[in-house]
Amino acid sequence: MSKLTVTSSPHVKSGATVTGIMLDVIIALTPALIAAVRYFGPRALLLAAVCCGTCVVSEYVSEKIMKRPVTLGDLSAVVTGLLLAFNLPPRIPLWMAAVGSAAAIIIVKQMFGGLGQNFVNPAITGRIILLVSFSQAMTTFTKPLGWTADAVTTATPLASLSAIDRGGDIAAQLSGGQLPGLWDMFIGNIGGSMGEVCALALLIGGVFLIARKVISPIIPCVYIGTVAVIMLIAGKGNFSFMLYEILGGGLILGAFFMATDYVTSPVTRPGKVIFALGCGVITSVIRLFSNLPEGVSYSIMIMNILVPLIELITRPHPFGFVKEKKEKKEKETA
Amino acid sequence: MKLQLPDDVLRPVARIEGGIRVSHNKITSECPVRRIEAPERVVIPMLQHIGAPCTPVVKVGDRVLAGQLIGDSEAYISAPIHSSVSGVVKSIAPVVTVGGRMINSVTIENDGLMEYDPSIAPPVINSREDVIKAVRASGLVGLGGAGFPAHAKLNFPKDVEIDTLIVNAAECEPYITTDYRECIENSWDIVSGIHSLIEYFGFKRVAVAVEDNKPEAIRVLDEIAATDRYMDNIIRLIVLKSKYPQGAEKMMIRTVTGRKVPPGKLPSDVGCAVMNVGSVAFIARYLKSGRPLISRTVTCSGSAIAEPANLRIPVGTSAKAVIEACGGYKTDPYKLIVGGPMMGFALYSDEVPLTKQNNALLAFAPNDKGIKRERACIRCGRCVAACPMNLMPVTFADKLKKDPSPQELNDLGAMVCMECGSCSYVCPAGKPLVQSMRRAKDIVREGMKK
């Protein structure tokens, strides 16, 4: 008999692996990538390739320099690259995309200790770094024109939305303005960041992740739900205004793919609700009251920072502990 | 499936919080229990239970008979040990046992006569105290795996009322089918055991709990419950959703009665007693025959076993002999486990004696490794969702990197952990979370000593 292996229990393990989870996320992002190519041409693919490539190379190089084991196999760098690309305008200069990707991996992820140690989402922070560094390029959006035509710059629906005077007749402004139809908003035939435009493709990916039990539906549902409720109130009950707010900008991308990032969201169920609620409120407040048209990235980053606190207050009571505490209270009061 | 309506005693809840779905792999469920020939030599460790070890009461060279007392202890939490064969004591020396501990053991050379001790007679039972005394004399320990001395379990504190007996037939660990076979083959022993316990302990309810993945056992147990339906309707069948670790004592009490056992407390503190279905059946047999616990049913299974089976083995049979009785190894085993794959112990060698506590012997082939490549924790929260005790294993793993104080770990609930393995099972990063929980518990224990 050959030598027996002796390990601690349990001796069976589930099939879930980090690599498998990341692969699921990549698969879930594919419909939106296809949509991006459909609306913004092969350049979308090139942009995604540059971001992913830079992320992978940055991860490899920084891990080598810091003498850490190389962990490219977990595919997390590819996910970061893909998500960052989704958050960029399709015509952004490629070198800027590369700078953002490198910053996301090196500064946000590796400098804090690599996968699992970063306290904010690398892709979102990469986008914010680019936004404050190259605000011109990061806010120049092009119309989706297909394969051959030249790019024509356009205002995003959100920019048009924030121009609406909510004191006046919202319905008239919605139909009279430059806003695309709601169906175009849903299928992504609008200007915006490369991966955020097609709500349909993102929802397919999101449902896939929920069905695969990679993400729990709590964060996306509560996040989008909070924004919906606030926008319904802000729009004085105008349903189309609410739908424009949900479909425009990065809300669906953020709610399904960025806010649900394991590393930077709470692990407890009540914590997830608080986290998503906070994201929804901050997003709405930024969109309604600040002069920025979009607030998804900032809201998620702010809530990322609050995660340790949220987890502290939502720590579950160990089995049977609650009773003991109650008894103590009863004794104190008695 | 039948859903038991809540009454004043039992308030079943749908399922445990947390827990995991494991593939059951109960490949031996249709294998009737087969008695194996007693081996030429049995090695009987003097510790086959939770509690104080026994001291041998025989000497090298003595002839002992089957069922004769060979080890006993003055300690309360302990159970006497009997010879499982007739023969001559060859040696009394420490031997490596399951779990790797060296334990003083009596080795008996089997003379093949299987001559029973003539003094064996059915115990005379007139009161609850007599039952407890008889259970102690029988050497019964919890047959579900933990091996808590059964007499200590039944000796409830005087001032508490125990209204519910839970007969545990959940058998939530994969592979193991001993309780299932017990239900099917010895159902009338179970009935008789339950009725005796009701008679002397006056339980208001007896809940026979089984998981819903064992329809045949449910059918049989339903008949058992029916033996009482036209009397007081004390015995109830509770069908539970199958989810690991449903069969753990605290989980069982929670799902069947709706009560939660506080940390560090016993089932009797919430008015419950939980007994394995095999233990109940054994009590019935003992009250009839007076034959102590010298053999038990073991499931021998796994991908490296040629003919997986359920076997009745004399206590002290080596793992090797059990595997040989199952046609030997199909392939070279990669891992040998005593107990279930979730909580069992890996063996260093198959030359280890099996005891009263051991309900399964599993051998896995090299393609069945159950080891994941370790990667960084991505804080996915699967361990938190899986923990049936509402702990956050990931937090413990984090804290242990920073030299935590015992108080801090205790406040997080370290001592509540029962090491069921659910967290390690689900972890996609392959982290040894159960081990970090054990470390945390050790730190708390060391801190308490100071």
mmCIF file of N, CA, C and O in Angstrom, chain B residues 35-36 38-39 42 44 48 65-70 80-86 108 114-117 120 137-141 143 282 285-286 289-297 312-317 354-356:
data_model
loop_
_atom_site.group_PDB
_atom_site.id
_atom_site.type_symbol
_atom_site.label_atom_id
_atom_site.label_comp_id
_atom_site.label_asym_id
_atom_site.label_seq_id
_atom_site.Cartn_x
_atom_site.Cartn_y
_atom_site.Cartn_z
ATOM 1 N N ARG B 35 -22.647 -9.990 9.030
ATOM 2 C CA ARG B 35 -21.788 -10.231 10.164
ATOM 3 C C ARG B 35 -20.439 -10.726 9.644
ATOM 4 O O ARG B 35 -20.406 -11.616 8.801
ATOM 5 N N ILE B 36 -19.320 -10.168 10.084
ATOM 6 C CA ILE B 36 -18.045 -10.705 9.618
ATOM 7 C C ILE B 36 -17.509 -11.677 10.661
ATOM 8 O O ILE B 36 -17.855 -11.620 11.835
ATOM 9 N N ALA B 38 -15.159 -13.157 13.281
ATOM 10 C CA ALA B 38 -14.292 -12.460 14.224
ATOM 11 C C ALA B 38 -12.840 -12.706 13.835
ATOM 12 O O ALA B 38 -12.465 -13.826 13.488
ATOM 13 N N PRO B 39 -12.014 -11.651 13.866
ATOM 14 C CA PRO B 39 -10.616 -11.816 13.457
ATOM 15 C C PRO B 39 -9.835 -12.639 14.493
ATOM 16 O O PRO B 39 -10.312 -12.873 15.601
ATOM 17 N N VAL B 42 -8.195 -9.331 18.424
ATOM 18 C CA VAL B 42 -8.845 -8.022 18.534
ATOM 19 C C VAL B 42 -8.024 -7.138 19.455
ATOM 20 O O VAL B 42 -7.408 -7.620 20.410
ATOM 21 N N ILE B 44 -8.475 -3.976 21.801
ATOM 22 C CA ILE B 44 -9.571 -3.198 22.377
ATOM 23 C C ILE B 44 -9.022 -2.027 23.187
ATOM 24 O O ILE B 44 -8.500 -2.199 24.289
ATOM 25 N N GLN B 48 -13.016 4.402 24.452
ATOM 26 C CA GLN B 48 -13.865 4.309 23.260
ATOM 27 C C GLN B 48 -15.052 5.248 23.414
ATOM 28 O O GLN B 48 -16.146 4.980 22.940
ATOM 29 N N LEU B 65 -13.904 -14.224 28.296
ATOM 30 C CA LEU B 65 -15.053 -14.690 27.518
ATOM 31 C C LEU B 65 -15.713 -13.503 26.821
ATOM 32 O O LEU B 65 -15.561 -12.359 27.254
ATOM 33 N N ALA B 66 -16.435 -13.810 25.783
ATOM 34 C CA ALA B 66 -17.130 -12.738 25.058
ATOM 35 C C ALA B 66 -18.128 -12.075 25.995
ATOM 36 O O ALA B 66 -18.882 -12.753 26.692
ATOM 37 N N GLY B 67 -18.101 -10.756 26.037
ATOM 38 C CA GLY B 67 -19.035 -10.021 26.895
ATOM 39 C C GLY B 67 -18.528 -9.830 28.303
ATOM 40 O O GLY B 67 -19.210 -9.236 29.131
ATOM 41 N N GLN B 68 -17.317 -10.348 28.586
ATOM 42 C CA GLN B 68 -16.760 -10.182 29.929
ATOM 43 C C GLN B 68 -16.169 -8.778 30.077
ATOM 44 O O GLN B 68 -15.561 -8.252 29.146
ATOM 45 N N LEU B 69 -16.364 -8.186 31.256
ATOM 46 C CA LEU B 69 -15.819 -6.858 31.511
ATOM 47 C C LEU B 69 -14.290 -6.913 31.497
ATOM 48 O O LEU B 69 -13.692 -7.724 32.193
ATOM 49 N N ILE B 70 -13.655 -6.056 30.675
ATOM 50 C CA ILE B 70 -12.193 -6.055 30.689
ATOM 51 C C ILE B 70 -11.618 -4.699 31.074
ATOM 52 O O ILE B 70 -10.437 -4.558 31.330
ATOM 53 N N PRO B 80 -17.899 1.323 30.646
ATOM 54 C CA PRO B 80 -17.097 0.108 30.748
ATOM 55 C C PRO B 80 -16.890 -0.544 29.379
ATOM 56 O O PRO B 80 -17.645 -0.307 28.444
ATOM 57 N N ILE B 81 -15.831 -1.364 29.303
ATOM 58 C CA ILE B 81 -15.475 -1.983 28.032
ATOM 59 C C ILE B 81 -15.443 -3.500 28.220
ATOM 60 O O ILE B 81 -14.955 -3.998 29.246
ATOM 61 N N HIS B 82 -15.991 -4.217 27.255
ATOM 62 C CA HIS B 82 -16.111 -5.666 27.350
ATOM 63 C C HIS B 82 -15.334 -6.341 26.229
ATOM 64 O O HIS B 82 -15.117 -5.746 25.174
ATOM 65 N N SER B 83 -14.983 -7.588 26.460
ATOM 66 C CA SER B 83 -14.280 -8.336 25.424
ATOM 67 C C SER B 83 -15.257 -8.698 24.309
ATOM 68 O O SER B 83 -16.399 -9.069 24.575
ATOM 69 N N SER B 84 -14.806 -8.589 23.084
ATOM 70 C CA SER B 84 -15.707 -8.860 21.969
ATOM 71 C C SER B 84 -15.582 -10.299 21.461
ATOM 72 O O SER B 84 -16.337 -10.723 20.600
ATOM 73 N N VAL B 85 -14.610 -11.047 21.983
ATOM 74 C CA VAL B 85 -14.435 -12.453 21.592
ATOM 75 C C VAL B 85 -14.077 -13.245 22.850
ATOM 76 O O VAL B 85 -13.839 -12.670 23.907
ATOM 77 N N SER B 86 -14.017 -14.539 22.724
ATOM 78 C CA SER B 86 -13.440 -15.313 23.819
ATOM 79 C C SER B 86 -12.020 -15.690 23.425
ATOM 80 O O SER B 86 -11.750 -15.981 22.250
ATOM 81 N N ILE B 108 -6.480 -9.316 22.507
ATOM 82 C CA ILE B 108 -6.984 -10.637 22.844
ATOM 83 C C ILE B 108 -6.871 -11.558 21.636
ATOM 84 O O ILE B 108 -7.306 -11.189 20.531
ATOM 85 N N MET B 114 -16.073 -18.275 20.603
ATOM 86 C CA MET B 114 -17.112 -17.270 20.867
ATOM 87 C C MET B 114 -17.982 -17.699 22.055
ATOM 88 O O MET B 114 -19.200 -17.726 21.999
ATOM 89 N N GLU B 115 -17.281 -18.032 23.123
ATOM 90 C CA GLU B 115 -17.956 -18.493 24.326
ATOM 91 C C GLU B 115 -18.386 -17.274 25.136
ATOM 92 O O GLU B 115 -17.563 -16.446 25.504
ATOM 93 N N TYR B 116 -19.660 -17.165 25.391
ATOM 94 C CA TYR B 116 -20.160 -15.994 26.118
ATOM 95 C C TYR B 116 -19.989 -16.159 27.612
ATOM 96 O O TYR B 116 -20.049 -17.278 28.133
ATOM 97 N N ASP B 117 -19.784 -15.063 28.283
ATOM 98 C CA ASP B 117 -19.714 -15.034 29.730
ATOM 99 C C ASP B 117 -21.027 -15.586 30.306
ATOM 100 O O ASP B 117 -22.095 -15.064 29.999
ATOM 101 N N ILE B 120 -23.915 -13.470 31.967
ATOM 102 C CA ILE B 120 -24.757 -12.524 31.226
ATOM 103 C C ILE B 120 -26.220 -12.905 31.395
ATOM 104 O O ILE B 120 -26.617 -14.038 31.125
ATOM 105 N N ALA B 137 -23.857 -0.406 32.620
ATOM 106 C CA ALA B 137 -23.249 -1.733 32.604
ATOM 107 C C ALA B 137 -23.115 -2.275 31.180
ATOM 108 O O ALA B 137 -22.223 -3.070 30.885
ATOM 109 N N SER B 138 -23.998 -1.831 30.295
ATOM 110 C CA SER B 138 -23.953 -2.355 28.917
ATOM 111 C C SER B 138 -22.778 -1.781 28.138
ATOM 112 O O SER B 138 -22.446 -2.272 27.070
ATOM 113 N N GLY B 139 -22.181 -0.727 28.658
ATOM 114 C CA GLY B 139 -21.063 -0.100 27.947
ATOM 115 C C GLY B 139 -21.508 0.743 26.768
ATOM 116 O O GLY B 139 -20.699 1.073 25.903
ATOM 117 N N LEU B 140 -22.790 1.113 26.735
ATOM 118 C CA LEU B 140 -23.302 1.847 25.575
ATOM 119 C C LEU B 140 -22.751 3.273 25.535
ATOM 120 O O LEU B 140 -22.788 4.003 26.522
ATOM 121 N N VAL B 141 -22.272 3.634 24.369
ATOM 122 C CA VAL B 141 -21.909 5.025 24.097
ATOM 123 C C VAL B 141 -22.716 5.455 22.875
ATOM 124 O O VAL B 141 -23.237 4.603 22.155
ATOM 125 N N LEU B 143 -23.949 5.902 19.529
ATOM 126 C CA LEU B 143 -23.472 5.160 18.362
ATOM 127 C C LEU B 143 -23.416 6.024 17.102
ATOM 128 O O LEU B 143 -23.039 5.571 16.038
ATOM 129 N N PHE B 282 -30.259 -0.627 20.567
ATOM 130 C CA PHE B 282 -29.364 -1.425 21.402
ATOM 131 C C PHE B 282 -29.915 -1.566 22.821
ATOM 132 O O PHE B 282 -29.859 -2.641 23.424
ATOM 133 N N ARG B 285 -32.379 -4.275 22.966
ATOM 134 C CA ARG B 285 -31.759 -5.605 22.912
ATOM 135 C C ARG B 285 -31.086 -5.935 24.234
ATOM 136 O O ARG B 285 -31.156 -7.061 24.722
ATOM 137 N N TYR B 286 -30.453 -4.931 24.836
ATOM 138 C CA TYR B 286 -29.750 -5.185 26.096
ATOM 139 C C TYR B 286 -30.734 -5.537 27.195
ATOM 140 O O TYR B 286 -30.495 -6.452 27.989
ATOM 141 N N SER B 289 -31.603 -9.176 26.545
ATOM 142 C CA SER B 289 -30.595 -10.235 26.587
ATOM 143 C C SER B 289 -29.496 -10.013 27.621
ATOM 144 O O SER B 289 -28.871 -10.963 28.069
ATOM 145 N N GLY B 290 -29.210 -8.766 27.951
ATOM 146 C CA GLY B 290 -28.108 -8.484 28.861
ATOM 147 C C GLY B 290 -26.744 -8.574 28.199
ATOM 148 O O GLY B 290 -25.722 -8.497 28.874
ATOM 149 N N ARG B 291 -26.723 -8.706 26.875
ATOM 150 C CA ARG B 291 -25.421 -8.774 26.192
ATOM 151 C C ARG B 291 -24.867 -7.374 25.988
ATOM 152 O O ARG B 291 -25.489 -6.547 25.313
ATOM 153 N N PRO B 292 -23.681 -7.083 26.519
ATOM 154 C CA PRO B 292 -23.142 -5.734 26.404
ATOM 155 C C PRO B 292 -22.732 -5.389 24.974
ATOM 156 O O PRO B 292 -22.762 -6.243 24.078
ATOM 157 N N LEU B 293 -22.327 -4.147 24.806
ATOM 158 C CA LEU B 293 -21.963 -3.649 23.474
ATOM 159 C C LEU B 293 -20.585 -4.170 23.089
ATOM 160 O O LEU B 293 -19.565 -3.628 23.491
ATOM 161 N N ILE B 294 -20.560 -5.252 22.317
ATOM 162 C CA ILE B 294 -19.261 -5.794 21.905
ATOM 163 C C ILE B 294 -19.145 -5.888 20.385
ATOM 164 O O ILE B 294 -18.132 -6.297 19.851
ATOM 165 N N SER B 295 -20.180 -5.493 19.685
ATOM 166 C CA SER B 295 -20.065 -5.429 18.222
ATOM 167 C C SER B 295 -20.912 -4.265 17.754
ATOM 168 O O SER B 295 -21.771 -3.789 18.493
ATOM 169 N N ARG B 296 -20.622 -3.804 16.571
ATOM 170 C CA ARG B 296 -21.425 -2.695 16.052
ATOM 171 C C ARG B 296 -21.436 -2.705 14.529
ATOM 172 O O ARG B 296 -20.657 -3.409 13.887
ATOM 173 N N THR B 297 -22.367 -1.927 13.967
ATOM 174 C CA THR B 297 -22.467 -1.866 12.516
ATOM 175 C C THR B 297 -21.557 -0.759 11.988
ATOM 176 O O THR B 297 -21.496 0.319 12.560
ATOM 177 N N ARG B 312 -21.341 -6.027 10.432
ATOM 178 C CA ARG B 312 -21.419 -6.109 11.888
ATOM 179 C C ARG B 312 -20.060 -6.598 12.336
ATOM 180 O O ARG B 312 -19.664 -7.721 11.994
ATOM 181 N N ILE B 313 -19.295 -5.770 13.050
ATOM 182 C CA ILE B 313 -17.934 -6.178 13.403
ATOM 183 C C ILE B 313 -17.758 -6.236 14.915
ATOM 184 O O ILE B 313 -18.345 -5.444 15.643
ATOM 185 N N PRO B 314 -16.963 -7.191 15.401
ATOM 186 C CA PRO B 314 -16.611 -7.186 16.820
ATOM 187 C C PRO B 314 -15.769 -5.936 17.120
ATOM 188 O O PRO B 314 -14.923 -5.553 16.302
ATOM 189 N N VAL B 315 -16.015 -5.308 18.271
ATOM 190 C CA VAL B 315 -15.220 -4.152 18.669
ATOM 191 C C VAL B 315 -13.751 -4.573 18.741
ATOM 192 O O VAL B 315 -13.437 -5.646 19.260
ATOM 193 N N GLY B 316 -12.874 -3.772 18.195
ATOM 194 C CA GLY B 316 -11.455 -4.092 18.232
ATOM 195 C C GLY B 316 -10.939 -4.735 16.951
ATOM 196 O O GLY B 316 -9.765 -5.050 16.843
ATOM 197 N N THR B 317 -11.817 -4.922 15.968
ATOM 198 C CA THR B 317 -11.377 -5.439 14.668
ATOM 199 C C THR B 317 -10.563 -4.354 13.974
ATOM 200 O O THR B 317 -10.921 -3.178 14.034
ATOM 201 N N LEU B 354 -10.940 -0.604 15.261
ATOM 202 C CA LEU B 354 -12.176 0.181 15.253
ATOM 203 C C LEU B 354 -12.893 -0.038 16.586
ATOM 204 O O LEU B 354 -12.842 -1.122 17.159
ATOM 205 N N THR B 355 -13.543 1.013 17.046
ATOM 206 C CA THR B 355 -14.156 0.961 18.371
ATOM 207 C C THR B 355 -15.673 1.131 18.284
ATOM 208 O O THR B 355 -16.228 1.200 17.194
ATOM 209 N N LYS B 356 -16.287 1.218 19.462
ATOM 210 C CA LYS B 356 -17.739 1.417 19.545
ATOM 211 C C LYS B 356 -18.198 2.699 18.868
ATOM 212 O O LYS B 356 -19.325 2.816 18.431
#
